[in-house]
XYZ file of C-alpha atoms in Angstrom:
334
model
C -0.281 0.076 0.147
C 1.235 3.393 -0.934
C 2.129 5.764 2.076
C -0.069 8.406 0.745
C -3.014 6.106 0.723
C -2.078 4.866 4.289
C -2.153 8.387 5.631
C -5.431 9.089 3.873
C -7.029 6.070 5.592
C -5.308 7.274 8.966
C -6.810 10.844 8.647
C -10.085 9.319 7.972
C -9.960 7.294 11.209
C -8.691 10.011 13.280
C -11.671 12.231 12.328
C -13.972 9.251 12.791
C -12.526 8.822 16.618
C -13.135 12.436 16.824
C -16.632 12.403 15.685
C -17.479 9.685 17.635
C -15.986 10.453 21.113
C -16.427 14.502 20.762
C -19.795 14.127 19.269
C -21.156 12.942 22.459
C -19.360 15.840 24.273
C -21.060 18.212 22.142
C -24.584 16.548 22.632
C -24.162 16.688 26.071
C -23.224 20.499 26.157
C -26.164 21.142 23.919
C -28.502 19.143 26.054
C -27.332 20.953 29.184
C -29.824 23.795 29.404
C -32.795 21.367 28.450
C -31.718 18.467 30.942
C -30.462 20.538 33.523
C -33.289 22.735 35.157
C -31.220 23.482 38.150
C -27.810 23.496 39.420
C -27.492 20.109 40.561
C -28.843 18.564 37.367
C -26.419 20.779 35.476
C -23.600 19.839 37.569
C -24.285 16.095 36.973
C -24.799 16.522 33.390
C -21.535 18.377 33.004
C -19.728 15.689 35.454
C -20.501 13.079 32.964
C -18.168 14.324 30.353
C -15.770 16.255 32.909
C -13.101 13.402 32.790
C -12.813 12.918 29.214
C -13.972 15.758 27.105
C -10.477 17.396 26.688
C -8.891 13.886 26.115
C -11.555 13.517 23.193
C -10.449 16.874 21.579
C -6.908 15.432 21.170
C -8.253 13.456 18.265
C -8.968 16.813 16.450
C -5.623 18.089 17.264
C -4.039 14.923 16.049
C -6.207 14.848 12.946
C -4.797 18.429 12.179
C -1.298 17.432 12.814
C -1.504 14.474 10.661
C -3.164 16.623 7.878
C -0.393 19.183 8.202
C 2.362 16.490 8.078
C 1.116 14.201 5.416
C -0.915 16.719 3.244
C 0.595 20.215 3.647
C -1.119 21.697 0.702
C -4.529 20.752 1.918
C -3.737 21.904 5.471
C -2.795 25.355 3.933
C -5.777 25.587 1.642
C -8.047 24.332 4.197
C -7.100 26.932 6.732
C -6.877 29.684 4.354
C -10.206 28.836 2.850
C -12.090 27.891 5.788
C -10.437 30.592 8.052
C -13.442 32.246 9.147
C -15.180 29.276 9.805
C -12.455 27.729 11.581
C -12.054 31.029 13.697
C -15.508 30.756 14.900
C -15.104 27.104 15.790
C -11.850 27.716 17.619
C -13.463 30.751 19.554
C -16.445 28.517 20.416
C -14.137 25.815 21.468
C -12.126 28.195 23.770
C -15.231 29.579 25.190
C -16.391 25.931 25.936
C -12.981 24.861 27.598
C -12.904 28.097 29.759
C -16.669 27.481 30.709
C -15.867 24.205 31.925
C -12.991 25.473 34.306
C -14.735 28.443 35.250
C -18.304 27.857 36.209
C -17.294 26.225 39.522
C -15.278 29.113 40.462
C -18.263 31.197 42.180
C -21.587 29.781 43.457
C -23.292 32.730 42.116
C -26.611 31.922 40.031
C -25.800 34.380 37.347
C -22.138 33.323 36.966
C -23.031 29.660 36.488
C -25.769 30.569 33.994
C -23.492 32.608 32.064
C -20.744 29.601 31.759
C -23.404 27.138 31.029
C -24.478 29.182 28.265
C -21.007 29.269 27.132
C -20.767 25.562 27.193
C -23.886 24.999 25.309
C -22.987 27.509 22.508
C -19.637 26.084 22.625
C -20.740 22.891 21.583
C -23.519 23.663 19.204
C -21.412 25.907 16.785
C -18.569 23.436 16.153
C -20.990 20.728 15.797
C -22.896 22.676 13.107
C -19.586 24.020 11.507
C -18.245 20.707 11.242
C -21.092 19.404 8.955
C -20.777 22.681 7.098
C -16.993 21.963 6.443
C -17.266 18.071 5.698
C -20.133 18.925 3.264
C -18.115 21.515 1.296
C -15.032 19.221 1.118
C -16.849 16.742 -1.300
C -19.590 19.322 -2.757
C -16.468 21.609 -3.784
C -14.991 24.771 -3.116
C -13.460 27.561 -5.330
C -9.725 26.316 -5.642
C -7.625 27.413 -8.501
C -4.867 25.842 -10.215
C -2.297 27.092 -7.766
C -4.151 25.136 -5.042
C -5.566 28.377 -3.502
C -8.963 29.133 -2.234
C -10.441 31.777 -4.612
C -13.665 32.372 -2.664
C -14.969 33.884 0.278
C -16.662 32.620 3.660
C -20.046 32.960 1.943
C -19.209 30.589 -0.658
C -19.195 27.884 1.987
C -22.951 28.322 2.666
C -25.529 26.655 0.599
C -28.671 24.919 1.298
C -26.598 21.376 1.023
C -23.961 22.602 3.323
C -26.672 23.888 5.917
C -28.730 20.898 5.727
C -25.265 19.077 6.432
C -24.392 21.312 9.437
C -27.942 20.854 10.833
C -27.708 17.006 10.551
C -24.431 16.679 12.048
C -25.665 19.081 15.047
C -28.754 16.514 15.483
C -26.934 13.475 15.276
C -24.195 14.655 17.718
C -27.124 15.572 20.043
C -29.100 12.428 19.633
C -25.716 10.666 20.481
C -25.052 12.768 23.595
C -28.380 11.912 24.950
C -27.760 8.240 24.390
C -24.473 8.691 26.304
C -26.102 10.366 29.171
C -28.651 7.282 29.511
C -25.599 5.368 30.379
C -23.827 7.787 32.575
C -27.089 9.126 34.593
C -29.435 7.374 37.129
C -33.046 7.244 38.018
C -34.951 10.115 36.809
C -32.044 11.692 35.105
C -31.478 8.737 32.944
C -35.062 8.852 31.939
C -35.066 12.401 31.047
C -31.928 11.677 28.864
C -33.808 8.645 27.227
C -36.915 10.864 26.768
C -34.817 13.408 25.023
C -33.512 10.765 22.735
C -36.509 9.714 21.875
C -37.773 13.243 20.949
C -34.495 13.996 19.057
C -34.898 10.652 17.106
C -37.623 12.071 14.296
C -35.959 15.303 13.342
C -32.658 13.600 13.477
C -33.923 10.932 10.909
C -35.445 13.518 8.836
C -32.221 15.659 8.552
C -30.003 12.440 7.973
C -32.567 11.421 5.173
C -32.399 15.088 3.673
C -28.676 15.010 3.853
C -28.579 11.727 2.069
C -30.894 13.126 -0.897
C -28.944 16.246 -1.192
C -25.605 14.519 -1.259
C -26.964 12.359 -4.057
C -28.077 15.540 -6.017
C -25.116 17.705 -5.105
C -22.070 15.520 -5.005
C -20.682 12.306 -6.910
C -20.301 10.463 -3.508
C -22.691 7.676 -4.544
C -20.547 6.980 -7.406
C -18.236 5.071 -5.049
C -20.205 1.709 -4.004
C -18.314 1.521 -0.583
C -19.322 5.326 -0.048
C -22.960 4.375 -0.810
C -22.959 1.247 1.220
C -21.563 2.836 4.255
C -24.196 5.919 3.767
C -26.772 3.185 3.440
C -25.329 1.411 6.642
C -25.262 4.849 8.585
C -29.234 5.287 8.053
C -29.982 1.653 8.838
C -27.839 1.925 12.019
C -29.661 4.972 13.221
C -32.968 3.240 12.706
C -31.790 0.416 14.989
C -30.484 2.877 17.561
C -33.862 4.590 17.507
C -35.561 1.222 17.903
C -33.328 0.032 20.761
C -34.001 3.406 22.772
C -37.707 2.908 22.425
C -37.387 -0.600 23.727
C -35.038 0.779 26.704
C -31.897 -0.951 25.428
C -29.987 2.164 25.835
C -26.482 0.176 25.612
C -27.450 -1.058 22.229
C -28.934 2.226 21.105
C -25.413 4.186 21.865
C -23.613 1.581 20.038
C -25.874 1.842 16.876
C -25.548 5.745 17.334
C -21.678 5.096 17.414
C -21.765 3.132 14.178
C -24.075 5.664 12.377
C -21.285 8.458 13.151
C -18.543 6.084 12.017
C -20.121 4.996 8.960
C -21.182 8.581 7.604
C -17.484 9.470 8.224
C -16.491 6.632 6.259
C -19.024 7.176 3.387
C -17.679 10.950 3.111
C -14.037 9.909 3.028
C -14.617 6.810 0.563
C -16.714 9.347 -1.615
C -13.815 11.619 -1.547
C -11.074 9.150 -2.285
C -8.348 9.836 -3.788
C -9.418 13.449 -3.487
C -8.969 15.609 -0.277
C -10.644 18.537 -1.352
C -12.815 19.027 -4.407
C -12.482 22.005 -6.876
C -15.624 23.536 -7.973
C -13.893 25.442 -10.629
C -12.014 22.614 -12.317
C -12.118 18.816 -11.139
C -8.521 18.567 -12.165
C -7.551 21.284 -9.755
C -8.888 19.234 -6.831
C -6.569 18.403 -4.034
C -5.751 14.700 -3.977
C -3.314 12.142 -1.878
C -0.882 12.464 -4.886
C -0.451 16.308 -5.551
C -0.903 17.534 -2.131
C 1.172 14.718 -0.123
C 4.371 15.389 1.666
C 7.603 13.691 0.196
C 7.955 9.814 0.658
C 10.650 10.156 3.116
C 8.638 12.401 5.424
C 5.469 10.040 5.147
C 7.924 7.126 5.931
C 9.206 8.830 9.015
C 5.588 9.735 10.008
C 4.440 6.310 9.778
C 6.945 4.992 12.172
C 6.109 7.611 14.513
C 2.627 6.836 14.287
C 2.826 3.090 14.549
C 5.020 3.725 17.927
C 2.925 6.217 19.590
C -0.962 5.805 18.380
C -1.272 2.410 20.439
C 0.123 4.146 23.599
C -2.415 6.951 23.129
C -5.124 4.314 22.545
C -4.256 2.329 25.486
C -4.411 5.496 27.652
C -7.616 6.771 26.632
C -9.173 3.171 26.813
C -7.706 3.083 30.403
C -9.350 6.484 31.198
C -12.779 5.485 30.074
C -12.309 2.274 32.090
C -11.448 4.207 35.223
C -14.609 6.535 34.692
C -16.932 3.976 33.769
C -19.703 4.184 36.465
C -22.711 6.149 36.410
C -22.755 9.559 37.986
C -25.098 10.104 41.142
C -26.094 13.193 43.040
C -24.056 11.314 45.867
C -20.789 11.865 43.825
C -20.827 15.527 43.564
C -18.778 17.687 45.853
C -20.455 20.326 48.037
């Protein structure tokens, strides 16, 4: 296997892991004002992700680092063309991170409500923008023959990309609700399950709309693997909703996780061997061949990845094992 192909797969895996793990973090943050009607409930909701949310973001940092090292032209074009969108995303993530740390610094009601609002907005904005960004990669953006972005921020916004943003937002929120059913007890768990049931219908509608618009606006379904993965994602989501209706929340969370992994796989399979499609001329698209680093660089990176990635995976698995228990009011510090 060519190293450029291997790194395309690795980048896809990193983004899939990020969407899977950070997806329920986003969902929990979005649901915070709806499930946490008082400070005790909000603290419970926050504590379900408190030990892991920052570790989950490492997947995004690693994916960005992999893009920078393996496909520097893609990294440069992406961060210049998507500058405003990525700036808004980074700003939201900063607010969210600060909010997690600052809300407990004061017992004042207004103080905590302000930071809770920061957690919610800092979760919703990135969830929406990730959908917009992923849809633009395969729909196509104005990239010229010099591999430079030749458009504006508003060129990234279209009915298709906005539907993709809403679909990602709802899928992550549904995923977060299912995560909470596994981490909370009693009435708190029941409220989380009810939230998942309420979210199920609009999430399904958004996913079907995304599938239809993807078919009409992109060539993703020209790839048999991508089409199969997209169909599998729809089926997995249907099973997730069926399981949560039958109070099998563990299975439901497993199926929502599979939904996210398959959607990510579908988009990357539809892109291959491209990384960003040019809407000006398909020949100007950035691919794993014209945007890759030198073979020597890819070789060194492969050795480093094979050495360090298993360590990171083992550490994160250990973290989830240590904090596997449900969160109850008795666990909160007063």
